[in-house]
mmCIF file of C-alpha atoms in Angstrom:
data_model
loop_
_atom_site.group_PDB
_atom_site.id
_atom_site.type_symbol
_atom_site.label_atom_id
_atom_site.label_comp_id
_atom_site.label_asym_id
_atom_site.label_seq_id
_atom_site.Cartn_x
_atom_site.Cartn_y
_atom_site.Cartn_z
ATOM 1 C CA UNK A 1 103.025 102.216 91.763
ATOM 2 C CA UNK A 2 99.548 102.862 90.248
ATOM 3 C CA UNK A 3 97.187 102.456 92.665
ATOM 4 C CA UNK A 4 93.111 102.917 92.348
ATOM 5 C CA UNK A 5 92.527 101.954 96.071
ATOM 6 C CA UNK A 6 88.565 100.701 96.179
ATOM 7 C CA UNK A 7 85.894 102.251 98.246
ATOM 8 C CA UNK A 8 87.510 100.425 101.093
ATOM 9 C CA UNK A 9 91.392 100.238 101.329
ATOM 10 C CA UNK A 10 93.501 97.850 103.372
ATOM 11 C CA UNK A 11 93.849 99.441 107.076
ATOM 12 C CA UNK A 12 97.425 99.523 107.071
ATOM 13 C CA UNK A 13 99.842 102.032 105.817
ATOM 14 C CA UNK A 14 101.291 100.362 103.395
ATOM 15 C CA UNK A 15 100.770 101.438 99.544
ATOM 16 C CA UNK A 16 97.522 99.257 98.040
ATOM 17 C CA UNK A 17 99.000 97.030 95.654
ATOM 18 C CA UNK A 18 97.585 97.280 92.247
ATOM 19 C CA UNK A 19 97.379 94.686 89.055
ATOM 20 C CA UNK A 20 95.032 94.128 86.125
ATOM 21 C CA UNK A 21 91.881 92.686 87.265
ATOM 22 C CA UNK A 22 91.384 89.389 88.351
ATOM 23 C CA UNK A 23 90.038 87.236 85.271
ATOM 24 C CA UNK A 24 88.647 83.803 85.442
ATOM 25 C CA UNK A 25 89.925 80.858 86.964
ATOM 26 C CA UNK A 26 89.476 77.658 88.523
ATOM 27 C CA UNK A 27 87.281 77.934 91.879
ATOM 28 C CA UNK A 28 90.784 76.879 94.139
ATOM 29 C CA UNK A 29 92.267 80.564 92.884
ATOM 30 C CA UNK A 30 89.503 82.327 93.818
ATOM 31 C CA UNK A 31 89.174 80.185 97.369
ATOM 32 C CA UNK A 32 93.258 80.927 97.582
ATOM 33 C CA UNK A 33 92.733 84.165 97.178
ATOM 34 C CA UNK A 34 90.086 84.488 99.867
ATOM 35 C CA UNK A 35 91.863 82.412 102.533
ATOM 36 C CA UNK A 36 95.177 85.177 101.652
ATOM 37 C CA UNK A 37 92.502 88.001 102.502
ATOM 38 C CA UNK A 38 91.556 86.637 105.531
ATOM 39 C CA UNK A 39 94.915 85.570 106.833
ATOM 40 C CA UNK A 40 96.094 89.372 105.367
ATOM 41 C CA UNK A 41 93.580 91.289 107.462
ATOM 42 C CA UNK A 42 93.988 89.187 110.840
ATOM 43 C CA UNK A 43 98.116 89.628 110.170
ATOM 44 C CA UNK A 44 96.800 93.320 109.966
ATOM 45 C CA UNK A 45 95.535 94.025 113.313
ATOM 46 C CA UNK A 46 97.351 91.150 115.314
ATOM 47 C CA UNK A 47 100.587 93.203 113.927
ATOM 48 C CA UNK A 48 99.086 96.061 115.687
ATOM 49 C CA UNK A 49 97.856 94.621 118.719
ATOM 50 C CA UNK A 50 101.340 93.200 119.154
ATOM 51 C CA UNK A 51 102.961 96.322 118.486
ATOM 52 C CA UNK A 52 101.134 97.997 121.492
ATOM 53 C CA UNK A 53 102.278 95.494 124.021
ATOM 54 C CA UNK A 54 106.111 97.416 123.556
ATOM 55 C CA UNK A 55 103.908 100.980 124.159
ATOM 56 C CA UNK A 56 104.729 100.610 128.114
ATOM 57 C CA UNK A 57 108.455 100.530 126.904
ATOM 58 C CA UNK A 58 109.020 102.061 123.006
ATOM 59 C CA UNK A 59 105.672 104.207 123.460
ATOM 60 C CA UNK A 60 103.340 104.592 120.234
ATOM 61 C CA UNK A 61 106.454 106.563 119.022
ATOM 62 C CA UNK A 62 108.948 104.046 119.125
ATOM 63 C CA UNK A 63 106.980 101.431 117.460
ATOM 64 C CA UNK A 64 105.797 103.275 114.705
ATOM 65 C CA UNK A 65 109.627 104.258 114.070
ATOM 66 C CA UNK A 66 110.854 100.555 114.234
ATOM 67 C CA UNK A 67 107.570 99.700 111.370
ATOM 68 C CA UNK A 68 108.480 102.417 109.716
ATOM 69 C CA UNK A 69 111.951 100.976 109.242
ATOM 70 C CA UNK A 70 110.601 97.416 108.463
ATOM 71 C CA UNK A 71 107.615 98.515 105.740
ATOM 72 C CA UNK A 72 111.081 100.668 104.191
ATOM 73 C CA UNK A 73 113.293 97.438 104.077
ATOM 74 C CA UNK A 74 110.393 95.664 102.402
ATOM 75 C CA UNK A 75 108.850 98.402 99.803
ATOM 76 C CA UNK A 76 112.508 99.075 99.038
ATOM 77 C CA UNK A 77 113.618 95.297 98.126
ATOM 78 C CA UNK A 78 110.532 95.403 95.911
ATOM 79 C CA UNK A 79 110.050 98.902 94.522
ATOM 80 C CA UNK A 80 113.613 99.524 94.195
ATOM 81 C CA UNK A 81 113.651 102.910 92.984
ATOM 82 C CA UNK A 82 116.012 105.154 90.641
ATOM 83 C CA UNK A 83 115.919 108.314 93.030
ATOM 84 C CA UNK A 84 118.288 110.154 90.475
ATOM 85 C CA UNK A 85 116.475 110.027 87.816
ATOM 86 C CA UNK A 86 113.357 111.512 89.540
ATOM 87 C CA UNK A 87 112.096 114.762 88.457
ATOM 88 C CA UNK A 88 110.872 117.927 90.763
ATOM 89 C CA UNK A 89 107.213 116.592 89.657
ATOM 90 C CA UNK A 90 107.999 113.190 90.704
ATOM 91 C CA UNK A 91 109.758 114.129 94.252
ATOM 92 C CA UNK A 92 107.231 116.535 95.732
ATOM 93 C CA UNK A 93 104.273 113.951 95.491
ATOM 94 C CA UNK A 94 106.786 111.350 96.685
ATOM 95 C CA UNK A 95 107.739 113.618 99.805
ATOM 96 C CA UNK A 96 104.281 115.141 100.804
ATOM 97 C CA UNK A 97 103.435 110.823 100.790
ATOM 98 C CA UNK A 98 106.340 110.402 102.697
ATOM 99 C CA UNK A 99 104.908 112.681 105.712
ATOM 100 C CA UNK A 100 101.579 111.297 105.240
ATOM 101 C CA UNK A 101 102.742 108.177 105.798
ATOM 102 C CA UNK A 102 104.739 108.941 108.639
ATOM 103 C CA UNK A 103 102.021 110.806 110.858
ATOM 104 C CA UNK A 104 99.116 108.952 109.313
ATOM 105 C CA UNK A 105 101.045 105.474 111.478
ATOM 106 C CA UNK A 106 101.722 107.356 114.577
ATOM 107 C CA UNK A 107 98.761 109.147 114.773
ATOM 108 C CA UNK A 108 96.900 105.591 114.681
ATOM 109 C CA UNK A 109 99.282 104.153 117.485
ATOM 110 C CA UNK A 110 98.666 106.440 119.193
ATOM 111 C CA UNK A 111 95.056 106.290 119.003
ATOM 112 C CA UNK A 112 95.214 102.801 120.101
ATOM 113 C CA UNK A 113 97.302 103.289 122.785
ATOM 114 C CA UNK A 114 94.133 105.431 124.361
ATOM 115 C CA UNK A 115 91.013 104.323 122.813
ATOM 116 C CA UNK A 116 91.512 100.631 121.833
ATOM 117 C CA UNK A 117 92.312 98.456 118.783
ATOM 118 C CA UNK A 118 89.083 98.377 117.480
ATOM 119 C CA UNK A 119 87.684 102.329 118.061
ATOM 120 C CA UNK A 120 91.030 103.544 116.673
ATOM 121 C CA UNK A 121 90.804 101.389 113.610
ATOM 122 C CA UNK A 122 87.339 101.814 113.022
ATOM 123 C CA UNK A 123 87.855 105.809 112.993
ATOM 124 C CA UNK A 124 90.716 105.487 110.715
ATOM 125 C CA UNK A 125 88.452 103.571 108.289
ATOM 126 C CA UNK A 126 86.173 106.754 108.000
ATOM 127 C CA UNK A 127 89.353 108.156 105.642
ATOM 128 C CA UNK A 128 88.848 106.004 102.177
ATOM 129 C CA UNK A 129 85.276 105.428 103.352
ATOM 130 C CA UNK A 130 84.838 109.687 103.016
ATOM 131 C CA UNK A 131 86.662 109.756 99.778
ATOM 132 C CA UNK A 132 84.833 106.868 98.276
ATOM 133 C CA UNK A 133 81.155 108.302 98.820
ATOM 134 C CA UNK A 134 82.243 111.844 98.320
ATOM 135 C CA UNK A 135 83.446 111.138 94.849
ATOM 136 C CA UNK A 136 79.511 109.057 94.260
ATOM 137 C CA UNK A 137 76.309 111.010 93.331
ATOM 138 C CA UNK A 138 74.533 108.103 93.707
ATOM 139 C CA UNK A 139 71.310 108.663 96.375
ATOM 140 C CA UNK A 140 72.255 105.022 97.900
ATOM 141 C CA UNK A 141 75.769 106.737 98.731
ATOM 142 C CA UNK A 142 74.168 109.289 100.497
ATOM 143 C CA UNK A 143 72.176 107.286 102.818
ATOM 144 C CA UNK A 144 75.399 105.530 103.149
ATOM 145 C CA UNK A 145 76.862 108.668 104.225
ATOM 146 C CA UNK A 146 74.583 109.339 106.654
ATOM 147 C CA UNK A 147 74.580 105.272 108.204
ATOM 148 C CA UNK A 148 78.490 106.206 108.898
ATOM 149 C CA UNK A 149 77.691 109.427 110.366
ATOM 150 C CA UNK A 150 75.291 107.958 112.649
ATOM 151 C CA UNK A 151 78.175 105.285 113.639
ATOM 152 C CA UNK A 152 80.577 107.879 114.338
ATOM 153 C CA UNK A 153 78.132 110.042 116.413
ATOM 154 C CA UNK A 154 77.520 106.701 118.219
ATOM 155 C CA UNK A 155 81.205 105.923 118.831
ATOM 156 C CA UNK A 156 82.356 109.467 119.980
ATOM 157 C CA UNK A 157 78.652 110.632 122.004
ATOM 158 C CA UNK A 158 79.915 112.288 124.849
ATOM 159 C CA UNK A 159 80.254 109.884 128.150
ATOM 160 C CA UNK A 160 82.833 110.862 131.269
ATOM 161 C CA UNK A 161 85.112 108.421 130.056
ATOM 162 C CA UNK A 162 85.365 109.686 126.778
ATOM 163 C CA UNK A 163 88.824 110.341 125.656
ATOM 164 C CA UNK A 164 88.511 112.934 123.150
ATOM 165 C CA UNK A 165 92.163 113.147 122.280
ATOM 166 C CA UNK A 166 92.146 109.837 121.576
ATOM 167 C CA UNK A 167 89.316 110.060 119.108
ATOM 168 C CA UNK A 168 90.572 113.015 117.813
ATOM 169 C CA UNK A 169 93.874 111.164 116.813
ATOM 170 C CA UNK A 170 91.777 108.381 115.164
ATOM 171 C CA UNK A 171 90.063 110.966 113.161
ATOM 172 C CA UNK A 172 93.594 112.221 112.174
ATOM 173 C CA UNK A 173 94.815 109.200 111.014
ATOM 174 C CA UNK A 174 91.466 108.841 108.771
ATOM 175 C CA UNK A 175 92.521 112.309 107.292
ATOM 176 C CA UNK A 176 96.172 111.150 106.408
ATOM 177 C CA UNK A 177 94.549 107.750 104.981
ATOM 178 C CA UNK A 178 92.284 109.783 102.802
ATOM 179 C CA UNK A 179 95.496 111.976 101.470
ATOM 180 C CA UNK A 180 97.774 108.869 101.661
ATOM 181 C CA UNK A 181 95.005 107.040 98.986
ATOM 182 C CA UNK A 182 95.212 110.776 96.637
ATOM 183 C CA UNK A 183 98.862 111.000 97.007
ATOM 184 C CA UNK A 184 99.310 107.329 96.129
ATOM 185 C CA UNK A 185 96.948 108.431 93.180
ATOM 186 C CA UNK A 186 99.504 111.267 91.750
ATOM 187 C CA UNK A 187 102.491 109.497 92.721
ATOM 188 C CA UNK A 188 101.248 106.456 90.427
ATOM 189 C CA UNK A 189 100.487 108.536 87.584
ATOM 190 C CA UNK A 190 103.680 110.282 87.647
ATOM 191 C CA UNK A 191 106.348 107.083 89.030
ATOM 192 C CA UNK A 192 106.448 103.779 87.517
ATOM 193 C CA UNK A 193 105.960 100.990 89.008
ATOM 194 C CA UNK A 194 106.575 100.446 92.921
ATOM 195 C CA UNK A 195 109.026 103.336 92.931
ATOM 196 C CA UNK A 196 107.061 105.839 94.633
ATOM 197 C CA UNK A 197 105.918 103.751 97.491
ATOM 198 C CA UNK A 198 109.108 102.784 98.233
ATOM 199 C CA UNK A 199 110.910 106.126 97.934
ATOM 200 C CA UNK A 200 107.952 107.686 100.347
ATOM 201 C CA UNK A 201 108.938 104.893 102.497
ATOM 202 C CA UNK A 202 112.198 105.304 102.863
ATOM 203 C CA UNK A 203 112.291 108.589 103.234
ATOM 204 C CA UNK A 204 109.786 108.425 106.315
ATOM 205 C CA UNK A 205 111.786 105.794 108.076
ATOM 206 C CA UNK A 206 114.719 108.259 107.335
ATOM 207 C CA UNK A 207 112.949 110.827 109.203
ATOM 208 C CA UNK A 208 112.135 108.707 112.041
ATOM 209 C CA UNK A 209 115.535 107.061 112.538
ATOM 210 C CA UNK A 210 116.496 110.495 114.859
ATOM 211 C CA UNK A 211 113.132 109.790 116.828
ATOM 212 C CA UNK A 212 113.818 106.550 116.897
ATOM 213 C CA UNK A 213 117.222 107.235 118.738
ATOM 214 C CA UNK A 214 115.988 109.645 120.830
ATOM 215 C CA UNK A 215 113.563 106.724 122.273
ATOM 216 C CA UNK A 216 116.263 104.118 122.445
ATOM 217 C CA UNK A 217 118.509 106.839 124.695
ATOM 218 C CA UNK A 218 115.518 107.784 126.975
ATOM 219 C CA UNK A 219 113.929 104.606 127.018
ATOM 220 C CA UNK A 220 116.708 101.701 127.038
ATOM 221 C CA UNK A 221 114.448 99.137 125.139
ATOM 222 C CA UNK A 222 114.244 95.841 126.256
ATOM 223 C CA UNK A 223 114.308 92.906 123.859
ATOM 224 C CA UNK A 224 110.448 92.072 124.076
ATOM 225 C CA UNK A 225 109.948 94.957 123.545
ATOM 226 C CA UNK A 226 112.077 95.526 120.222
ATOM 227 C CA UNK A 227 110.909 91.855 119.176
ATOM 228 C CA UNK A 228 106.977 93.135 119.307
ATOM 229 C CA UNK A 229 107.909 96.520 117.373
ATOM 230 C CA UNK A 230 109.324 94.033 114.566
ATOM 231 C CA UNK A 231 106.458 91.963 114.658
ATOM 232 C CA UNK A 232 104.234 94.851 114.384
ATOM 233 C CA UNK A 233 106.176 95.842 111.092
ATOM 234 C CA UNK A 234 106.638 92.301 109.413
ATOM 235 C CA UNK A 235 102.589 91.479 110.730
ATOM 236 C CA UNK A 236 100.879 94.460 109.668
ATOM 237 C CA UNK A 237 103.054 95.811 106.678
ATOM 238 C CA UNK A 238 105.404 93.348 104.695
ATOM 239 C CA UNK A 239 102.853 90.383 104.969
ATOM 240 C CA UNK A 240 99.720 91.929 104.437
ATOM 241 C CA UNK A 241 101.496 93.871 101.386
ATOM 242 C CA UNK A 242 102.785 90.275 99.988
ATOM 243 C CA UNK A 243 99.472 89.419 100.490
ATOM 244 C CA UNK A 244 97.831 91.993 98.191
ATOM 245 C CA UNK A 245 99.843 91.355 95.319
ATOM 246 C CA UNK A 246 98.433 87.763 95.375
ATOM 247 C CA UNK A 247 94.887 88.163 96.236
ATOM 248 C CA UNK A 248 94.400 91.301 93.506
ATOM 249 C CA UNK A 249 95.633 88.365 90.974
ATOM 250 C CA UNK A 250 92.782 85.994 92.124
ATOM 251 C CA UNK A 251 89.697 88.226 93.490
ATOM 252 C CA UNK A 252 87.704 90.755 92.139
ATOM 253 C CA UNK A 253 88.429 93.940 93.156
ATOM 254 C CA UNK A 254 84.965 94.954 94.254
ATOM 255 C CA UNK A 255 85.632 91.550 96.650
ATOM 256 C CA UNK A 256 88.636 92.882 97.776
ATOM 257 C CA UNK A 257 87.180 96.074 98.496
ATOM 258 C CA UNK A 258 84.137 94.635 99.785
ATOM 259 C CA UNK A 259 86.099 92.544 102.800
ATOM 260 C CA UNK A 260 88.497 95.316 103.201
ATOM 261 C CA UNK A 261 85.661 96.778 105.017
ATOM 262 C CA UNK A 262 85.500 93.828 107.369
ATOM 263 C CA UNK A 263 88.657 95.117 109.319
ATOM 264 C CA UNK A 264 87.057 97.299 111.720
ATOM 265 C CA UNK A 265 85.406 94.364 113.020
ATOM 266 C CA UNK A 266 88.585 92.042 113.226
ATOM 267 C CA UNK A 267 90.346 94.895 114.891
ATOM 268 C CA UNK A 268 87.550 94.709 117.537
ATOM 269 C CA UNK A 269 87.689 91.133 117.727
ATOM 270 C CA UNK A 270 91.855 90.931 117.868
ATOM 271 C CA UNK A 271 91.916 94.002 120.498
ATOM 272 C CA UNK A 272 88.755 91.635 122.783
ATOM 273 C CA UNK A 273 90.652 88.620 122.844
ATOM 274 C CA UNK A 274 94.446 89.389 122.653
ATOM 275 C CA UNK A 275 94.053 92.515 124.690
ATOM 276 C CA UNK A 276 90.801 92.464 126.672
ATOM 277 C CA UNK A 277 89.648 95.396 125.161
ATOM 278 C CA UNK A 278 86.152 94.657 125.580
ATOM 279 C CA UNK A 279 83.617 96.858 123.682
ATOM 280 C CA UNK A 280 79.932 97.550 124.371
ATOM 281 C CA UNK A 281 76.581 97.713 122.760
ATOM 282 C CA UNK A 282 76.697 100.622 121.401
ATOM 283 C CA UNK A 283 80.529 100.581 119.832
ATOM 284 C CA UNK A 284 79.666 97.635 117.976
ATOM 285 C CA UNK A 285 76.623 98.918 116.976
ATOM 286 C CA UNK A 286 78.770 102.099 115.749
ATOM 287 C CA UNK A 287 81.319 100.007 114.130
ATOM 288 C CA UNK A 288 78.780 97.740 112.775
ATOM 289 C CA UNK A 289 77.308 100.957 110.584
ATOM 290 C CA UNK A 290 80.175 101.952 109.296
ATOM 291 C CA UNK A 291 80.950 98.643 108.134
ATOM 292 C CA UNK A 292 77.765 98.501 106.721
ATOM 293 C CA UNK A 293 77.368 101.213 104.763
ATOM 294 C CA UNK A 294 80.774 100.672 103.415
ATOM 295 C CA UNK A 295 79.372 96.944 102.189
ATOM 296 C CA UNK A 296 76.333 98.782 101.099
ATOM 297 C CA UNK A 297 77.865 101.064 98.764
ATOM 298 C CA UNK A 298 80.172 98.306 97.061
ATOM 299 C CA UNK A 299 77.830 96.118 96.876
ATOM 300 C CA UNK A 300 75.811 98.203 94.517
ATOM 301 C CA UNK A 301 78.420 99.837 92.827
ATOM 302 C CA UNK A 302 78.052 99.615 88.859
ATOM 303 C CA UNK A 303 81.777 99.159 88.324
#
């Protein structure tokens, strides 16, 4: 599946979908298409807020495996891909995406299972946000670069409390995002249509179906428990990827990009009120710069 992510990138791991550009139409597309973004971004991160209710019992690792199952049954049914006919060119992007995927999800639940909804989310935003003004020589992007340093230096400043590992595994999952969206790059050059995404998928829920057992024998999982890990997987990848192929059809995809970068904030919000994971002053000021200078350097983008 070609995919030319924008400067921001849906916070999920599922592939971006891609189509031609959204051409003119009747003001009730384009308001469609912005309800579907909405609805696809709080789907998002409730998915993953309900996912880490089952962390007492599945642990991070036992919900990522049962998503990683669900986002494979999904990308599968739609990508369906010819896996003999694939070449050594095609498989080795295909697998390295495959691992990406893999840790780039449990490196996030994990994050969230020690720093929040909204922290972890927010630091996994800093991966397309990195590649996007790295790849600009515009001056703007630079003092967009340094507005999202100064977030991060506000969300991590050092504080008793501070869990480091947990930050540290946010900042992971940013580096697998950033190497997910380059992969996703190669792989859609070099696989048509959806069936790289959905080979990379399967294969990674392949490779967690022995972790997955392993949990299920040392943790007997009880059937809340299972029924959140689903949710997590149908919330926050088969109905937020649904969503993208409609919304790419009816918005711009500087729009898309542009509220993309609102999902740091929702994660906050979701993680406040579902979870009580309250956040201070200065961890929404943090968030609020990175979101910023993300809007900031879409907004005047020339293409």
């Amino acid at each position: 599946m070609r995919t030319r992510p924008a400067p921001a990138a849906p916070t999920r791991a599922t592939p971006q979908a891609t189509s031609a550009p959204a051409t003119s139409e009747p003001g009730g597309g384009r308001l469609a298409g912005v309800a579907t973004m909405v609805g696809s971004g709080l789907s998002n991160q409730t998915g993953a807020a309900i996912g880490s209710l089952a962390f007492p019992v599945l642990g991070p690792v036992g919900v990522v495996a049962v998503r990683q199952y669900v986002a494979a049954l999904v990308l599968i049914a739609v990508g369906r891909p010819r896996l003999r006919s694939f070449t050594w060119a095609q498989w080795w992007p295909v697998l390295l995406l495959a691992l990406v995927f893999g840790t780039m999800n449990l490196s996030l639940y994990s994050a969230i299972e020690r720093v929040g909804l909204g922290l972890a989310v927010t630091l996994e935003f800093l991966g397309p946000l990195t590649i996007a003004l790295a790849s600009s020589r515009r001056r703007v992007d630079v003092g967009c670069a340094v507005i999202a340093a100064a977030g991060v230096v506000t969300l991590m400043r050092p504080q008793p409390s501070t869990d480091y590992l947990g930050m540290a595994l946010g900042l992971l999952a940013a580096a697998c995002w950033a190497s997910y969206i380059l992969l996703n790059r190669t792989v859609g050059r070099r696989v048509p249509g959806a069936q790289g995404a959905a080979a990379a998928a399967g294969i990674s829920a392949v490779m967690f179906l022995p972790i997955g057992i392993a949990v299920a024998v040392r943790h007997p999982p009880t059937a809340g428990a299972v029924a959140c890990a689903i949710a997590a997987g149908v919330l926050s990848s088969a109905v937020p990827y649904l969503a993208d192929l409609f919304t790419l059809r009816h918005v711009p995809p500087r729009a898309f990009g542009l509220f993309m970068s609102v999902n740091p904030v929702l994660a906050a919000l979701v993680g406040m009120v579902g979870l009580g994971q309250g956040l201070g002053g200065p961890e929404w000021a943090g968030i609020g710069a990175i979101v910023a200078a993300n809007a900031v350097s879409i907004v005047t983008s020339r293409s």
